[in-house]
PDB file of C-alpha atoms in Angstrom:
ATOM      1  CA  UNK A   1      -0.099  -0.008  -0.175  1.00 53.00           C
ATOM      2  CA  UNK A   2       1.287   3.805  -0.598  1.00 56.00           C
ATOM      3  CA  UNK A   3       1.032   4.617   2.788  1.00 60.00           C
ATOM      4  CA  UNK A   4       3.424   2.014   3.980  1.00 63.00           C
ATOM      5  CA  UNK A   5       7.194   2.321   4.247  1.00 69.00           C
ATOM      6  CA  UNK A   6      10.020  -0.111   3.452  1.00 71.00           C
ATOM      7  CA  UNK A   7      10.469  -1.444   6.909  1.00 72.00           C
ATOM      8  CA  UNK A   8       6.696  -2.075   7.126  1.00 75.00           C
ATOM      9  CA  UNK A   9       6.504  -3.732   3.916  1.00 79.00           C
ATOM     10  CA  UNK A  10       9.630  -5.907   4.977  1.00 83.00           C
ATOM     11  CA  UNK A  11       7.998  -7.144   8.060  1.00 83.00           C
ATOM     12  CA  UNK A  12       4.664  -7.882   6.400  1.00 86.00           C
ATOM     13  CA  UNK A  13       6.848  -9.975   3.835  1.00 90.00           C
ATOM     14  CA  UNK A  14       8.596 -11.612   6.821  1.00 92.00           C
ATOM     15  CA  UNK A  15       5.431 -12.369   8.861  1.00 92.00           C
ATOM     16  CA  UNK A  16       3.892 -13.795   5.896  1.00 95.00           C
ATOM     17  CA  UNK A  17       6.966 -16.045   4.952  1.00 96.00           C
ATOM     18  CA  UNK A  18       6.403 -17.392   8.427  1.00 96.00           C
ATOM     19  CA  UNK A  19       2.778 -18.073   8.180  1.00 96.00           C
ATOM     20  CA  UNK A  20       3.648 -20.004   4.816  1.00 97.00           C
ATOM     21  CA  UNK A  21       6.452 -22.266   6.631  1.00 97.00           C
ATOM     22  CA  UNK A  22       3.863 -22.885   9.341  1.00 97.00           C
ATOM     23  CA  UNK A  23       1.669 -24.137   6.924  1.00 98.00           C
ATOM     24  CA  UNK A  24       4.087 -26.152   4.985  1.00 97.00           C
ATOM     25  CA  UNK A  25       5.094 -27.758   8.196  1.00 98.00           C
ATOM     26  CA  UNK A  26       1.943 -28.832   9.246  1.00 97.00           C
ATOM     27  CA  UNK A  27       1.179 -30.321   5.805  1.00 97.00           C
ATOM     28  CA  UNK A  28       4.374 -32.145   6.065  1.00 97.00           C
ATOM     29  CA  UNK A  29       3.615 -33.533   9.524  1.00 97.00           C
ATOM     30  CA  UNK A  30       0.260 -35.136   7.973  1.00 97.00           C
ATOM     31  CA  UNK A  31       2.181 -36.345   4.828  1.00 96.00           C
ATOM     32  CA  UNK A  32       4.811 -38.055   6.531  1.00 96.00           C
ATOM     33  CA  UNK A  33       1.988 -40.030   8.596  1.00 95.00           C
ATOM     34  CA  UNK A  34      -0.004 -40.615   5.381  1.00 94.00           C
ATOM     35  CA  UNK A  35       3.208 -41.878   3.422  1.00 92.00           C
ATOM     36  CA  UNK A  36       4.263 -44.290   6.679  1.00 92.00           C
ATOM     37  CA  UNK A  37       0.992 -45.668   6.796  1.00 92.00           C
ATOM     38  CA  UNK A  38       0.460 -46.214   2.927  1.00 88.00           C
ATOM     39  CA  UNK A  39       3.912 -47.853   2.836  1.00 85.00           C
ATOM     40  CA  UNK A  40       3.223 -50.131   5.604  1.00 86.00           C
ATOM     41  CA  UNK A  41      -0.050 -51.291   4.226  1.00 84.00           C
ATOM     42  CA  UNK A  42       1.000 -52.147   0.840  1.00 78.00           C
ATOM     43  CA  UNK A  43       2.302 -55.565  -0.034  1.00 77.00           C
ATOM     44  CA  UNK A  44       5.780 -55.736  -0.885  1.00 72.00           C
ATOM     45  CA  UNK A  45       8.333 -58.203  -2.412  1.00 74.00           C
ATOM     46  CA  UNK A  46      10.876 -59.748  -0.291  1.00 81.00           C
ATOM     47  CA  UNK A  47      13.423 -57.987  -2.663  1.00 80.00           C
ATOM     48  CA  UNK A  48      11.580 -54.529  -1.959  1.00 80.00           C
ATOM     49  CA  UNK A  49      10.874 -54.718   1.733  1.00 83.00           C
ATOM     50  CA  UNK A  50      14.457 -53.807   2.508  1.00 85.00           C
ATOM     51  CA  UNK A  51      14.243 -50.344   0.632  1.00 83.00           C
ATOM     52  CA  UNK A  52      10.694 -49.810   2.143  1.00 84.00           C
ATOM     53  CA  UNK A  53      11.939 -50.071   5.492  1.00 88.00           C
ATOM     54  CA  UNK A  54      14.713 -47.596   4.693  1.00 89.00           C
ATOM     55  CA  UNK A  55      12.168 -45.395   3.453  1.00 88.00           C
ATOM     56  CA  UNK A  56      10.205 -45.618   6.579  1.00 91.00           C
ATOM     57  CA  UNK A  57      13.443 -44.813   8.559  1.00 94.00           C
ATOM     58  CA  UNK A  58      13.907 -41.895   6.493  1.00 93.00           C
ATOM     59  CA  UNK A  59      10.147 -40.617   7.006  1.00 94.00           C
ATOM     60  CA  UNK A  60      10.539 -41.270  10.756  1.00 96.00           C
ATOM     61  CA  UNK A  61      13.791 -38.927  10.594  1.00 96.00           C
ATOM     62  CA  UNK A  62      12.013 -36.308   8.843  1.00 96.00           C
ATOM     63  CA  UNK A  63       9.173 -36.409  11.175  1.00 96.00           C
ATOM     64  CA  UNK A  64      11.148 -35.996  14.066  1.00 97.00           C
ATOM     65  CA  UNK A  65      13.279 -32.991  11.982  1.00 97.00           C
ATOM     66  CA  UNK A  66       9.738 -31.543  11.095  1.00 97.00           C
ATOM     67  CA  UNK A  67       8.543 -31.499  14.614  1.00 97.00           C
ATOM     68  CA  UNK A  68      11.743 -29.565  15.542  1.00 97.00           C
ATOM     69  CA  UNK A  69      11.464 -27.103  12.861  1.00 97.00           C
ATOM     70  CA  UNK A  70       7.858 -26.595  14.239  1.00 97.00           C
ATOM     71  CA  UNK A  71       9.197 -25.978  17.609  1.00 97.00           C
ATOM     72  CA  UNK A  72      12.225 -23.522  15.908  1.00 96.00           C
ATOM     73  CA  UNK A  73       9.504 -21.881  13.817  1.00 97.00           C
ATOM     74  CA  UNK A  74       7.221 -20.956  17.025  1.00 96.00           C
ATOM     75  CA  UNK A  75      10.393 -19.739  19.137  1.00 96.00           C
ATOM     76  CA  UNK A  76      11.762 -17.745  16.193  1.00 95.00           C
ATOM     77  CA  UNK A  77       8.453 -16.008  15.968  1.00 93.00           C
ATOM     78  CA  UNK A  78       8.528 -15.059  19.654  1.00 93.00           C
ATOM     79  CA  UNK A  79      11.926 -13.541  19.016  1.00 92.00           C
ATOM     80  CA  UNK A  80      11.129 -11.826  15.936  1.00 90.00           C
ATOM     81  CA  UNK A  81       8.518  -9.600  17.705  1.00 88.00           C
ATOM     82  CA  UNK A  82      11.338  -7.818  18.828  1.00 88.00           C
ATOM     83  CA  UNK A  83      11.538  -6.186  15.244  1.00 86.00           C
ATOM     84  CA  UNK A  84       8.310  -4.161  16.571  1.00 83.00           C
ATOM     85  CA  UNK A  85      10.234  -2.580  19.008  1.00 86.00           C
ATOM     86  CA  UNK A  86      12.941  -1.462  16.750  1.00 85.00           C
ATOM     87  CA  UNK A  87      13.725   2.266  16.364  1.00 86.00           C
ATOM     88  CA  UNK A  88      17.302   2.416  14.436  1.00 86.00           C
ATOM     89  CA  UNK A  89      18.634   0.973  11.108  1.00 85.00           C
ATOM     90  CA  UNK A  90      21.135  -1.223  13.316  1.00 90.00           C
ATOM     91  CA  UNK A  91      18.304  -2.888  15.311  1.00 89.00           C
ATOM     92  CA  UNK A  92      16.064  -3.704  12.140  1.00 86.00           C
ATOM     93  CA  UNK A  93      19.573  -4.899  10.282  1.00 88.00           C
ATOM     94  CA  UNK A  94      19.985  -7.424  13.204  1.00 91.00           C
ATOM     95  CA  UNK A  95      16.419  -8.906  12.794  1.00 91.00           C
ATOM     96  CA  UNK A  96      16.570  -8.804   8.954  1.00 91.00           C
ATOM     97  CA  UNK A  97      19.985 -10.566   9.066  1.00 93.00           C
ATOM     98  CA  UNK A  98      18.621 -13.317  11.683  1.00 93.00           C
ATOM     99  CA  UNK A  99      15.779 -13.718   9.185  1.00 94.00           C
ATOM    100  CA  UNK A 100      17.917 -14.465   6.175  1.00 95.00           C
ATOM    101  CA  UNK A 101      19.555 -17.091   8.155  1.00 96.00           C
ATOM    102  CA  UNK A 102      16.617 -18.663   9.487  1.00 96.00           C
ATOM    103  CA  UNK A 103      14.859 -18.365   5.817  1.00 96.00           C
ATOM    104  CA  UNK A 104      18.178 -20.390   4.383  1.00 97.00           C
ATOM    105  CA  UNK A 105      17.582 -23.019   6.995  1.00 96.00           C
ATOM    106  CA  UNK A 106      13.941 -23.448   6.460  1.00 97.00           C
ATOM    107  CA  UNK A 107      14.086 -23.299   2.667  1.00 97.00           C
ATOM    108  CA  UNK A 108      17.158 -25.997   2.904  1.00 97.00           C
ATOM    109  CA  UNK A 109      14.800 -28.139   4.904  1.00 97.00           C
ATOM    110  CA  UNK A 110      11.720 -27.928   2.597  1.00 97.00           C
ATOM    111  CA  UNK A 111      13.831 -28.672  -0.403  1.00 97.00           C
ATOM    112  CA  UNK A 112      15.213 -31.916   1.111  1.00 96.00           C
ATOM    113  CA  UNK A 113      11.705 -32.678   2.214  1.00 96.00           C
ATOM    114  CA  UNK A 114      10.073 -32.133  -1.241  1.00 96.00           C
ATOM    115  CA  UNK A 115      12.974 -34.541  -2.716  1.00 94.00           C
ATOM    116  CA  UNK A 116      12.069 -37.348   0.041  1.00 93.00           C
ATOM    117  CA  UNK A 117       8.621 -36.745  -1.284  1.00 94.00           C
ATOM    118  CA  UNK A 118       8.896 -37.128  -4.601  1.00 94.00           C
ATOM    119  CA  UNK A 119      10.843 -40.015  -3.998  1.00 88.00           C
ATOM    120  CA  UNK A 120       7.864 -41.754  -1.805  1.00 87.00           C
ATOM    121  CA  UNK A 121       5.370 -40.780  -4.521  1.00 90.00           C
ATOM    122  CA  UNK A 122       7.538 -42.511  -7.000  1.00 88.00           C
ATOM    123  CA  UNK A 123       7.770 -45.498  -4.870  1.00 81.00           C
ATOM    124  CA  UNK A 124       4.150 -45.667  -4.235  1.00 83.00           C
ATOM    125  CA  UNK A 125       2.834 -45.123  -7.735  1.00 85.00           C
ATOM    126  CA  UNK A 126       5.283 -47.674  -8.866  1.00 81.00           C
ATOM    127  CA  UNK A 127       3.703 -50.288  -6.619  1.00 78.00           C
ATOM    128  CA  UNK A 128       0.175 -49.028  -7.335  1.00 78.00           C
ATOM    129  CA  UNK A 129       0.823 -49.970 -11.131  1.00 82.00           C
ATOM    130  CA  UNK A 130       2.139 -53.140 -10.351  1.00 76.00           C
ATOM    131  CA  UNK A 131      -1.294 -53.908  -8.297  1.00 69.00           C
ATOM    132  CA  UNK A 132      -2.993 -52.676 -11.505  1.00 65.00           C
ATOM    133  CA  UNK A 133      -1.433 -55.038 -13.886  1.00 61.00           C
ATOM    134  CA  UNK A 134      -2.275 -58.038 -11.693  1.00 53.00           C
TER     135      UNK A 134
END
C-alpha cells in the first residue's frame, strides 16, 4: 500500500513467510504420517521390503526433524516480535540478518523434504501400477 514504508513492507513479507512456513510444516506432518501408513499397508516383495524399511526410517527421521522445525519456528516467531520495538536501522538490520539465516535453514529443510516426497510418490506409484497390472 502507498502509505506503508519500506520497513513495514519488509515486516509484512517476513511474517507472511512465517505463516507460509507454518502451513508447510503442518502439511508435512500429515503427509509423513500418510506416507508411512501407506507404505506399511502396501504389500511388498521380499526384494523391496528392505528399501521400504529404509524409506520408513527416512520418514521417521524427517518427522522428527519436522517437529523440531515446528518448535524452532514457534520460538523464532516469538523472538522476531522484537523487530516491532526497533527504532533504528542497526536493530532492524540485526533482525533482517537473523531472518535471512532462518529463511535459508527453512528453505533447505523444505527442499530436502520435497526430494524425499518425490521419492515416496514415485515408490508408491510404482507399487500401485504393479497391482493394477495383476
